[in-house]
Each structure stands twice: as C-alpha cells, then as structure tokens.
mmCIF file of C-alpha atoms and ligand atoms in Angstrom:
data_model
loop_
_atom_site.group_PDB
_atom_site.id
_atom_site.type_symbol
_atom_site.label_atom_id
_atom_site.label_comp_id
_atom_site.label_asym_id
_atom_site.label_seq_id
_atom_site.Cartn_x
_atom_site.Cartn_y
_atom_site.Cartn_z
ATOM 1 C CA UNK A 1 -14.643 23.073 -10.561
ATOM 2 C CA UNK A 2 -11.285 24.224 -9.465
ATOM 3 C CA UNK A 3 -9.865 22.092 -6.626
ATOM 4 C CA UNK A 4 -8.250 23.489 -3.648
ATOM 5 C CA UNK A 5 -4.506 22.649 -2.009
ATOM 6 C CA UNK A 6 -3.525 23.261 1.466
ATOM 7 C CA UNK A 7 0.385 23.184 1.675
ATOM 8 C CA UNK A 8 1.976 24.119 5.368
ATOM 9 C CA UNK A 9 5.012 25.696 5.452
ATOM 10 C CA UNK A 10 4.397 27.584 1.964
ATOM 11 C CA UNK A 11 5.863 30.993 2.732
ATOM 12 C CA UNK A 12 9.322 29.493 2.509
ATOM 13 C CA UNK A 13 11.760 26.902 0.605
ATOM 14 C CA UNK A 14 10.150 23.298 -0.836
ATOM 15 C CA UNK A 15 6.528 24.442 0.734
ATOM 16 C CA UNK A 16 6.107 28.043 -1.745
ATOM 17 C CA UNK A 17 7.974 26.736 -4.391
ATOM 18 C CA UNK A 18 4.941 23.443 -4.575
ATOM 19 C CA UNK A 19 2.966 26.203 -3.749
ATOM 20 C CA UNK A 20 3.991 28.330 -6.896
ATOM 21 C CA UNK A 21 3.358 24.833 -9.229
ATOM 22 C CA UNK A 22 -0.284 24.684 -7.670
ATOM 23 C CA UNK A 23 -0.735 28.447 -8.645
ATOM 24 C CA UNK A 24 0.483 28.075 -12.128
ATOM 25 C CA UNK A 25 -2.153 25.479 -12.727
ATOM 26 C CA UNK A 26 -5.033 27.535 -11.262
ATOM 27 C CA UNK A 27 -5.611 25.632 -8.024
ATOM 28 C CA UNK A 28 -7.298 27.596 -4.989
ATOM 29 C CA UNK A 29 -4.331 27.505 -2.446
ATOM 30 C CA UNK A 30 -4.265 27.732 1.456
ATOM 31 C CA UNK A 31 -0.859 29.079 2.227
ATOM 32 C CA UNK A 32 0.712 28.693 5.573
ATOM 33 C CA UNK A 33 3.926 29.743 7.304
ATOM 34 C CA UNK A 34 5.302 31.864 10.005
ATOM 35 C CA UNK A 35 7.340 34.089 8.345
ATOM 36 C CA UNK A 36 6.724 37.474 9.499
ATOM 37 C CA UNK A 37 5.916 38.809 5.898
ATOM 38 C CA UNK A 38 3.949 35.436 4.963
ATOM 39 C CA UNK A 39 0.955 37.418 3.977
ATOM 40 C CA UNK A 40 2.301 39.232 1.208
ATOM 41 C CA UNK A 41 4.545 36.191 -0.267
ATOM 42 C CA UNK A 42 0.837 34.758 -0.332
ATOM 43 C CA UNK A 43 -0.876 37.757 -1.835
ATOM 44 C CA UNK A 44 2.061 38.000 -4.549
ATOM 45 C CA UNK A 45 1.969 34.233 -5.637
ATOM 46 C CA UNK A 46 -2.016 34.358 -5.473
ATOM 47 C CA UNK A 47 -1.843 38.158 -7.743
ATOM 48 C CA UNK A 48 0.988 36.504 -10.020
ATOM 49 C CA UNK A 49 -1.608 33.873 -11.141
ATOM 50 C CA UNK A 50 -4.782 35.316 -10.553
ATOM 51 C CA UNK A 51 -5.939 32.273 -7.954
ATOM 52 C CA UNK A 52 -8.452 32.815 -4.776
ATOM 53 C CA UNK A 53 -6.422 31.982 -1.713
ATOM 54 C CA UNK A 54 -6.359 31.763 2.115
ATOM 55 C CA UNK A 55 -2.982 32.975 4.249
ATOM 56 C CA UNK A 56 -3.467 31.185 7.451
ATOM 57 C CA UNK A 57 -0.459 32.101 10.221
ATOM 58 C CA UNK A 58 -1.726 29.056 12.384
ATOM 59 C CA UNK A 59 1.462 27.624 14.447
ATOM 60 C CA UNK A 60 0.887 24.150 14.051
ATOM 61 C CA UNK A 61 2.180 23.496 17.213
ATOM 62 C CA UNK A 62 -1.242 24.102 18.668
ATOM 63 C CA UNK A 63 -4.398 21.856 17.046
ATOM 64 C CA UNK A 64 -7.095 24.605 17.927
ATOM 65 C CA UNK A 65 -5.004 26.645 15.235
ATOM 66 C CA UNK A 66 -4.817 24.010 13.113
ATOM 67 C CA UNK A 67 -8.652 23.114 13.804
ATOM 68 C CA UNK A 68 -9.660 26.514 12.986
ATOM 69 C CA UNK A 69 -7.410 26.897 9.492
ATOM 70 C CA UNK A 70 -9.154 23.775 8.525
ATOM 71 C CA UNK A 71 -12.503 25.417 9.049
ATOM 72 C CA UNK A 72 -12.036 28.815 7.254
ATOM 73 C CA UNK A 73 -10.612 26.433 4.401
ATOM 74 C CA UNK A 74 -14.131 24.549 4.420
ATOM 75 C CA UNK A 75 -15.665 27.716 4.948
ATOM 76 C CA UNK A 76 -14.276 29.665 1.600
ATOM 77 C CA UNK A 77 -13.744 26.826 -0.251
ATOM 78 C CA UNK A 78 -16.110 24.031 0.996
ATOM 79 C CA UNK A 79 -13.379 21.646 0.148
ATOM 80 C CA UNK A 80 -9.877 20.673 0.602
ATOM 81 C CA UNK A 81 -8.710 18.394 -2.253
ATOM 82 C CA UNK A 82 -4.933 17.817 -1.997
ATOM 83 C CA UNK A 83 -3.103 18.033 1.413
ATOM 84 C CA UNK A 84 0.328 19.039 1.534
ATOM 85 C CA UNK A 85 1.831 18.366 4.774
ATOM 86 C CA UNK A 86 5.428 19.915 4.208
ATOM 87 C CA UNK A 87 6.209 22.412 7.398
ATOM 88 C CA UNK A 88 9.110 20.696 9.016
ATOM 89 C CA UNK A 89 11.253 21.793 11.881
ATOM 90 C CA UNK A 90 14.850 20.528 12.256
ATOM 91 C CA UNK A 91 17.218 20.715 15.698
ATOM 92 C CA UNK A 92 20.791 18.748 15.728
ATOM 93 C CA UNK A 93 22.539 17.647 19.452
ATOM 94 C CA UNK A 94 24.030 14.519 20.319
ATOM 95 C CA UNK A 95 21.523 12.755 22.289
ATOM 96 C CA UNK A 96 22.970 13.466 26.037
ATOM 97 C CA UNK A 97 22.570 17.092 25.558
ATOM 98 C CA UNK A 98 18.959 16.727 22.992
ATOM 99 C CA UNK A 99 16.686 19.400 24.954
ATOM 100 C CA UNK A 100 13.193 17.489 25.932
ATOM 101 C CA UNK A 101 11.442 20.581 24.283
ATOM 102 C CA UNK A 102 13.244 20.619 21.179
ATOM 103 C CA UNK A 103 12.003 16.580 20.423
ATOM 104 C CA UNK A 104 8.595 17.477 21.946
ATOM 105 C CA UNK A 105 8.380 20.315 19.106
ATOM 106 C CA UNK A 106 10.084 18.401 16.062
ATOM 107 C CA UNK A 107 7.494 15.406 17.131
ATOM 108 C CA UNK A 108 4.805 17.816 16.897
ATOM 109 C CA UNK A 109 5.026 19.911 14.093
ATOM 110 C CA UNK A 110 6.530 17.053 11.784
ATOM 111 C CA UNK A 111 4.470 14.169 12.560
ATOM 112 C CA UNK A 112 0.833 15.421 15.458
ATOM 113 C CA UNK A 113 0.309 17.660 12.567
ATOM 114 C CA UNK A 114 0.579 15.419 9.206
ATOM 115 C CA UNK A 115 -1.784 13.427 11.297
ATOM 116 C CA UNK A 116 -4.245 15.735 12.870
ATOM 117 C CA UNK A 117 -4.543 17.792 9.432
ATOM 118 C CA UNK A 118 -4.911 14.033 7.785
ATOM 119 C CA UNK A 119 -7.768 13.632 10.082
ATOM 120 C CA UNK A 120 -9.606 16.689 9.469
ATOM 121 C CA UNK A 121 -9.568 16.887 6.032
ATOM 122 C CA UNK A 122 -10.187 13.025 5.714
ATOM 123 C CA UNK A 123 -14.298 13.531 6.023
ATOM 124 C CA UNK A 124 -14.769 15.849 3.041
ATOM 125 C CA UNK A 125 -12.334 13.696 1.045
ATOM 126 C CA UNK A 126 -14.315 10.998 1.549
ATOM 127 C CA UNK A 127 -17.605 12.754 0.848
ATOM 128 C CA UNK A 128 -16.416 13.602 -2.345
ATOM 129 C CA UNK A 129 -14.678 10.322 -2.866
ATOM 130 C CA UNK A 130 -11.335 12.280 -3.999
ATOM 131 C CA UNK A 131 -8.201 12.989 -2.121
ATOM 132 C CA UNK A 132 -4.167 13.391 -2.647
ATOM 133 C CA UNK A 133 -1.811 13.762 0.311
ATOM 134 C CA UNK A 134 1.343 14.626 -0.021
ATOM 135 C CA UNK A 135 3.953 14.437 2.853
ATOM 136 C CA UNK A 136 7.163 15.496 2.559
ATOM 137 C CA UNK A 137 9.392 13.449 4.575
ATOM 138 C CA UNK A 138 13.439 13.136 4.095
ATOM 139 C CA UNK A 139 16.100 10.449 3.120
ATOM 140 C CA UNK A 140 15.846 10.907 6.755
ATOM 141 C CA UNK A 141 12.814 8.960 6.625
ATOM 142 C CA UNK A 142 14.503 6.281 5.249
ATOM 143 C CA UNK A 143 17.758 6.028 7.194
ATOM 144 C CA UNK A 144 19.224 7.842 10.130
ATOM 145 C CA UNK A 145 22.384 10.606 10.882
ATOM 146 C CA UNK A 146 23.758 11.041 13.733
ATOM 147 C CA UNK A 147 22.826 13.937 16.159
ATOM 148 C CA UNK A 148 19.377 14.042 14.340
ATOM 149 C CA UNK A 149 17.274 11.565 16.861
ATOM 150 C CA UNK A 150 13.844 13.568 16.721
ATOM 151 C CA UNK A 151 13.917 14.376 12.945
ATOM 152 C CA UNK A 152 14.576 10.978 12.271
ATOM 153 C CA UNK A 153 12.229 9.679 14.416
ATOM 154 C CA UNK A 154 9.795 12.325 12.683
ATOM 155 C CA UNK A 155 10.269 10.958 9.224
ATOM 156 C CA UNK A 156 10.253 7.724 9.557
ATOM 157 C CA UNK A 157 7.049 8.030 11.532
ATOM 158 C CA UNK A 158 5.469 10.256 8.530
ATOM 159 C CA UNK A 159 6.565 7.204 5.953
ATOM 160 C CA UNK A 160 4.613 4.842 8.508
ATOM 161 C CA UNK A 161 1.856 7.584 9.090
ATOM 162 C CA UNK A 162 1.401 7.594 5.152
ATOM 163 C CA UNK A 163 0.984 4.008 5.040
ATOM 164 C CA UNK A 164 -1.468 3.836 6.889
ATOM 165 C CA UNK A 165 -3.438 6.342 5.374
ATOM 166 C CA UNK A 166 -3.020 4.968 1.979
ATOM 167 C CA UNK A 167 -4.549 1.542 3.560
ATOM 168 C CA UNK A 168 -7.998 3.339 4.771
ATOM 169 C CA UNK A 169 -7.715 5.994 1.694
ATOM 170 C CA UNK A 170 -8.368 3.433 -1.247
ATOM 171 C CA UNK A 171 -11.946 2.720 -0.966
ATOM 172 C CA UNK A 172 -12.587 6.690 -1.610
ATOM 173 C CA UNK A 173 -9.812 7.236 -4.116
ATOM 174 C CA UNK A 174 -7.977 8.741 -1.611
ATOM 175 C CA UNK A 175 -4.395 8.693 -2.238
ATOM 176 C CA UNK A 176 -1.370 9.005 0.345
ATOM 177 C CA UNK A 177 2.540 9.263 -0.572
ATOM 178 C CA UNK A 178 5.773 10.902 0.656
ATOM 179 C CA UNK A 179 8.167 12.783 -1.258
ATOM 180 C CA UNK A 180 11.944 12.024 0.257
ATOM 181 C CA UNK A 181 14.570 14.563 -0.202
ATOM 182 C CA UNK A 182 17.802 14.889 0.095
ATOM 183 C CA UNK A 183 19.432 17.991 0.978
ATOM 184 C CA UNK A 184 17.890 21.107 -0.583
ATOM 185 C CA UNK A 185 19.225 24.720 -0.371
ATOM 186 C CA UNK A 186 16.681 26.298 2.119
ATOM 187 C CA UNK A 187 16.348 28.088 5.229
ATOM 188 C CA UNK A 188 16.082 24.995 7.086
ATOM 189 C CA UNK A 189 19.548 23.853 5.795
ATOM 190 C CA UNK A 190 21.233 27.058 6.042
ATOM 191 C CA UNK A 191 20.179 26.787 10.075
ATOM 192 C CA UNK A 192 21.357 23.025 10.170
ATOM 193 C CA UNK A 193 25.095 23.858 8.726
ATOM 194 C CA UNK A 194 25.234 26.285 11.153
ATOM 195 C CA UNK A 195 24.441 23.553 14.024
ATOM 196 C CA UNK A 196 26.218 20.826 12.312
ATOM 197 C CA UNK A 197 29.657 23.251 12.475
ATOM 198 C CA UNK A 198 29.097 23.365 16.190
ATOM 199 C CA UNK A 199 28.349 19.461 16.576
ATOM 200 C CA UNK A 200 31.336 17.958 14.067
ATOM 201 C CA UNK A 201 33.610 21.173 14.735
ATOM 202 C CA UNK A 202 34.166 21.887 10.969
ATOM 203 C CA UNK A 203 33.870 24.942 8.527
ATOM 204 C CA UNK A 204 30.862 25.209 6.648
ATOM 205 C CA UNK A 205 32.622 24.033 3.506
ATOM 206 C CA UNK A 206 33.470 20.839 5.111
ATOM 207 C CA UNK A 207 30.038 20.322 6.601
ATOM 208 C CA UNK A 208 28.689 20.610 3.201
ATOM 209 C CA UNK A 209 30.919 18.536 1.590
ATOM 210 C CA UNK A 210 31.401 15.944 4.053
ATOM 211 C CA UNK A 211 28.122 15.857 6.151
ATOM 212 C CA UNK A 212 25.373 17.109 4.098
ATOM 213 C CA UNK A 213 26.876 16.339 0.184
ATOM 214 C CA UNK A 214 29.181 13.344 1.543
ATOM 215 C CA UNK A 215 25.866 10.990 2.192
ATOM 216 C CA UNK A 216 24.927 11.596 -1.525
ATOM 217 C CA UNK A 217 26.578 9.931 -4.316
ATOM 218 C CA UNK A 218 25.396 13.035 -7.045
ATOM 219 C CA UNK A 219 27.763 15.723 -5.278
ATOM 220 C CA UNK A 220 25.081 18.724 -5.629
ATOM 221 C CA UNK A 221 22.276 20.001 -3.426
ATOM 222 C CA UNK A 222 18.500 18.926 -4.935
ATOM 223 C CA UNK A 223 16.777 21.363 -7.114
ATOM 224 C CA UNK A 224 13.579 22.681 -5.758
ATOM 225 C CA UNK A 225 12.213 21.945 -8.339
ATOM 226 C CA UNK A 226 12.711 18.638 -8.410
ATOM 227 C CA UNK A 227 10.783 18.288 -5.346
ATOM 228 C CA UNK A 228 7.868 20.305 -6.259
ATOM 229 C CA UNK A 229 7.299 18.158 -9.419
ATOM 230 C CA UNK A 230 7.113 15.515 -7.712
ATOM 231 C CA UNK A 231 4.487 17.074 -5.441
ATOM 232 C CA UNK A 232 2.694 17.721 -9.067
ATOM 233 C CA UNK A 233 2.863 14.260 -10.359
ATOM 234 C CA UNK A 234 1.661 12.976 -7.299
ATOM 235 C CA UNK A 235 -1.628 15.553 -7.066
ATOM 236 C CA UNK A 236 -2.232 14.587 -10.824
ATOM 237 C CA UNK A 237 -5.239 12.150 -12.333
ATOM 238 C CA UNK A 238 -1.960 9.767 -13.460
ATOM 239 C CA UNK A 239 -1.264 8.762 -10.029
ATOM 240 C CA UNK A 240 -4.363 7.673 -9.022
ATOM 241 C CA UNK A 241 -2.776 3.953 -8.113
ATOM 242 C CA UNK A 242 0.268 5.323 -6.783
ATOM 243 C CA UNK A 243 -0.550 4.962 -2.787
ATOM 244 C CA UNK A 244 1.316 3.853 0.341
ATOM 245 C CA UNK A 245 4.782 4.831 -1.701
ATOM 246 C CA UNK A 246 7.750 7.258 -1.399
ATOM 247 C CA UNK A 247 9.305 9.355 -4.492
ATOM 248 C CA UNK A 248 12.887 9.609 -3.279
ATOM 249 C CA UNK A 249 15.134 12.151 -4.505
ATOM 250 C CA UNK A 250 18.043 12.097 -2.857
ATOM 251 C CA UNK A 251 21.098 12.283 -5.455
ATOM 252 C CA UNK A 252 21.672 7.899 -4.569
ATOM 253 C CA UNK A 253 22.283 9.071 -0.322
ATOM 254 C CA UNK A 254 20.030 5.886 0.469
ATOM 255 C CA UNK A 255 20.912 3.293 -2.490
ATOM 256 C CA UNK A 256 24.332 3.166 -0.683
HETATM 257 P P1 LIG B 1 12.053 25.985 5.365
HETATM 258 O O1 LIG B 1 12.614 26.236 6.713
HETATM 259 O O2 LIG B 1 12.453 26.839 4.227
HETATM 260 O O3 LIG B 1 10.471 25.969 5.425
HETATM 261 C C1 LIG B 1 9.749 25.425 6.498
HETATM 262 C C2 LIG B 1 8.374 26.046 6.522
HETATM 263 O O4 LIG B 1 7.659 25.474 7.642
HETATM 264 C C3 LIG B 1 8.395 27.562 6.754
HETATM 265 O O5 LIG B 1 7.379 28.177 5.980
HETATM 266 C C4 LIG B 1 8.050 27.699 8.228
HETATM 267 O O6 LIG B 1 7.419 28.912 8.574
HETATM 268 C C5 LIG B 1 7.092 26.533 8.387
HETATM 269 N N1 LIG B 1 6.943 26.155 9.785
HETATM 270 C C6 LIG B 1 7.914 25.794 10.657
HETATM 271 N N2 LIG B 1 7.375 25.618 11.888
HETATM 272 C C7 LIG B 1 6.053 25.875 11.767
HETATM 273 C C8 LIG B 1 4.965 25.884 12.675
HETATM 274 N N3 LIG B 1 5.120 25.620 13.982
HETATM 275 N N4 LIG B 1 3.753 26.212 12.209
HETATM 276 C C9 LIG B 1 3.563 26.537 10.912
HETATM 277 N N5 LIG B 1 4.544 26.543 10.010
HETATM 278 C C10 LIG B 1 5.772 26.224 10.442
HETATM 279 O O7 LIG B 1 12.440 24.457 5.081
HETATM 280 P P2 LIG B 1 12.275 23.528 3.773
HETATM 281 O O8 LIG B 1 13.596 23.001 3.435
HETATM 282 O O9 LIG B 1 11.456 24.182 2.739
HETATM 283 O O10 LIG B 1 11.475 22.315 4.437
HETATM 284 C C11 LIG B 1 10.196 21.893 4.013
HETATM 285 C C12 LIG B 1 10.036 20.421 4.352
HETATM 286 O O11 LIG B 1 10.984 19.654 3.603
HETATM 287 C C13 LIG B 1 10.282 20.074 5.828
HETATM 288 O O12 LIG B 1 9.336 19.131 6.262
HETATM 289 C C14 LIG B 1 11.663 19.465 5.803
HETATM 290 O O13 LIG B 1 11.858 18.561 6.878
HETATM 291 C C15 LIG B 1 11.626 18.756 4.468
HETATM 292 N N6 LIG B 1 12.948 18.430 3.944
HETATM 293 C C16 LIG B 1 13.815 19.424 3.614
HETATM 294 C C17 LIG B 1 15.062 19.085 3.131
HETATM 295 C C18 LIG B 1 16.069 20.128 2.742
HETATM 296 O O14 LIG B 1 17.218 19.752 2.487
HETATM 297 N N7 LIG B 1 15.711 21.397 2.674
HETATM 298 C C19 LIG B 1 15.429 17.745 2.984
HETATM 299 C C20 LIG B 1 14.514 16.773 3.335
HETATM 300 C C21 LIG B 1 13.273 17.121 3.805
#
C-alpha cells in the first residue's frame, strides 16, 4: 500500500524540493503553502509523477485550519505515514525593537504547529504502529545569532519538541528527528539578507559573506538537495532506530 507524506510549507524552497523526492518515489503527498499559485506547483509535481495528492492552503497560524487539513488527509487517504513539519517563518530585530506579534507568529507557526500536527497525526500512527516525523529545524536550533531571539527560541524548542516525541514514539515504531540546516538559497533567506542589511548596515555581499557564509567553515550556501535527502533517509525502513536525533548540515557553522 502506498504510504502518504504531509510536508508544510511544500509550495516553496526545502518544503517542495522534499516534496519532489516523496513524488519520485510514488508516495501520496499533502502539499501545503501559501503561495498564491500553490495549487498548481502541487498539481504539476503530483502530474510530473503521476501521485494522488491533497493541496491544502491552511495558514497554520490557526489550529481549526490545521485540524481540518488533518481530516481531509484522513479522509482521502485514511492515513498519514510520515510528517514533515518544515513551514518556517523568520523575522530579524534587535530585541528592544522585536515586535510582540512578530515572536507570537514565529512561536506559532515554527513550534504550536510541529506540535499540534504531531498530536493529530500521532493516533493513526499508533494504530498502525508506523510513523516518521521529520522536523526541520536550523543550526539555529543548535546555537543562537544575534537579532534572531524568536527563531532561535523556535528551533531549539522543535529539537526539544522532537525529543520528546521520539521518547513516547518507540513503543509504536514511531520515529522522530530534525534535520538542521545551515543557510540554504530560498525565499526565506533572500527576505533575511534583506533584514540583516538593515540590522548590521552592510551590502548584501557582505551580509552573505560575513553574516550568513561567515558562521560556516565550507564557504557555500547548502544544496537543497542535501536537505531533502536527508528528509529521505530519515522516512526510509533503514532508519527505523534513528530517533530523538538531529542530521546537521550546516557546512561545520556549529563544530566551531
Ligand atoms: P521558504 O520561505 O522558501 O518556504 C517556507 C514555506 O512555509 C512556504 O511554502 C510558505 O508558504 C510556508 N509557510 C510560511 N508561513 C506559513 C503559514 N502560516 N502557514 C502555512 N505555510 C506557511 O523557506 P525555506 O528556506 O524553504 O524554509 C523551510 C524550513 O527550513 C523552515 O522551517 C526554515 O526555518 C528552515 N530552514 C531554512 C534554512 C535556509 O537557509 N533556507 C536554514 C535552516 C532552516
């Protein structure tokens, strides 16, 4: 039987390219994302490789939508099999000037949902004694950067999160890992060297170099790829007693 994924934040950057992997390999896929034209990156992906799939707009800044993706995933596919929780929101201010809303949002989308997802797809996973879930946190999981107080906060509360889950996963061969990037070439960093400019007062050149590139000691950004491997690896039968861990691929930022 084919098993279903659920990635957030799959119409864009790390979450469609993991999302692309799962296709290739025949999985049933519920894609999410906010991007206006979401829908049709979906439908192309899902034509591409001939897979049944969901496109769920749900903001996951509200758990009713959440709630009710969750159902018309159980619904189609009366199953959810491997959870990717990957949508991540980023805002940089020094902490004087961080906007109450801005943490409030980053808290939610990055962490309430890894955990309210985590607890509705938990039941069926244990009814079927099988489960993978996948977070995708950041080197900023791991250690902190200035100006960044709610994303790290966020990250190093989805590492915790994960552990946690891993603890009351094993009895139902239900895994729970994060992958931990370093910086990757997406939307979400084009936005941030945009704010970092305005925080550090320096040319984009120099905020890649010395902020973004500067923390890690392989001077490049992270292939996509890389990360949706990973993601891969950790969904396969293989790592079915790696739980409670983190696959960091950061170019060396947090061996220093
Ligand atoms: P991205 O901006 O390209 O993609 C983020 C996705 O999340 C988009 O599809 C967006 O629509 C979705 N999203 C944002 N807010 C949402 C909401 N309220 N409801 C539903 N969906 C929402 O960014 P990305 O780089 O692909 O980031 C993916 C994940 O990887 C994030 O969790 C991010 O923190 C993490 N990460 C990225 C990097 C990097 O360098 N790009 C490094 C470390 C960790």
């Amino acid at each position: 039987m084919k098993k279903t994924v659920l990635i957030t934040g799959s119409t864009s950057g790390i979450g469609l390219a993991i999302a692309k992997k799962f296709a290739k390999k025949g999985y049933n896929i519920i894609f999410n994302g906010l991007e206006t034209n979401g829908a049709e990156i979906a439908a192309e992906v899902a034509q591409q490789n001939n897979i049944d799939f969901i496109f769920s707009p749900c903001n996951l800044l509200f758990p009713n939508q959440i709630e009710d993706m969750v159902s018309q995933a159980l619904a189609k596919f009366n199953k959810i099999d491997i959870l990717v929780n990957n949508a991540g929101i980023q805002f940089v201010s020094p902490i004087q000037d961080f906007p109450l809303e801005k943490w409030n949002n980053i808290i939610a989308i990055n962490l309430t949902a890894t955990f309210l997802l985590t607890k509705l797809c938990f039941p069926k996973m244990i009814e079927n004694k099988f489960g993978r879930i996948i977070n995708i946190a950041s080197a900023h999981g791991q250690v902190a950067s200035e100006f960044k107080s709610a994303y790290v906060a966020s990250k190093h509360g989805v590492i915790g999160f994960t552990k946690t889950i891993a603890l009351e996963g094993a009895p139902y061969n239900i895994t729970a890992n994060t992958v931990c990037p370093g910086y990757v070439l997406t939307p979400i960093v084009e936005n941030q060297i945009g704010d970092q400019m305005k925080a550090h007062h320096l040319s984009r050149e120099e905020v890649i170099e010395k902020i973004m590139l500067g923390k890690q000691a392989i001077k490049s950004f992270i292939p996509i790829e890389s990360i949706a491997q990973s993601v891969m690896f950790l969904a396969a039968d293989e790592a079915n007693t790696i739980t409670g861990t983190s696959i960091t691929i950061d170019g060396g930022w947090t061996a220093q």
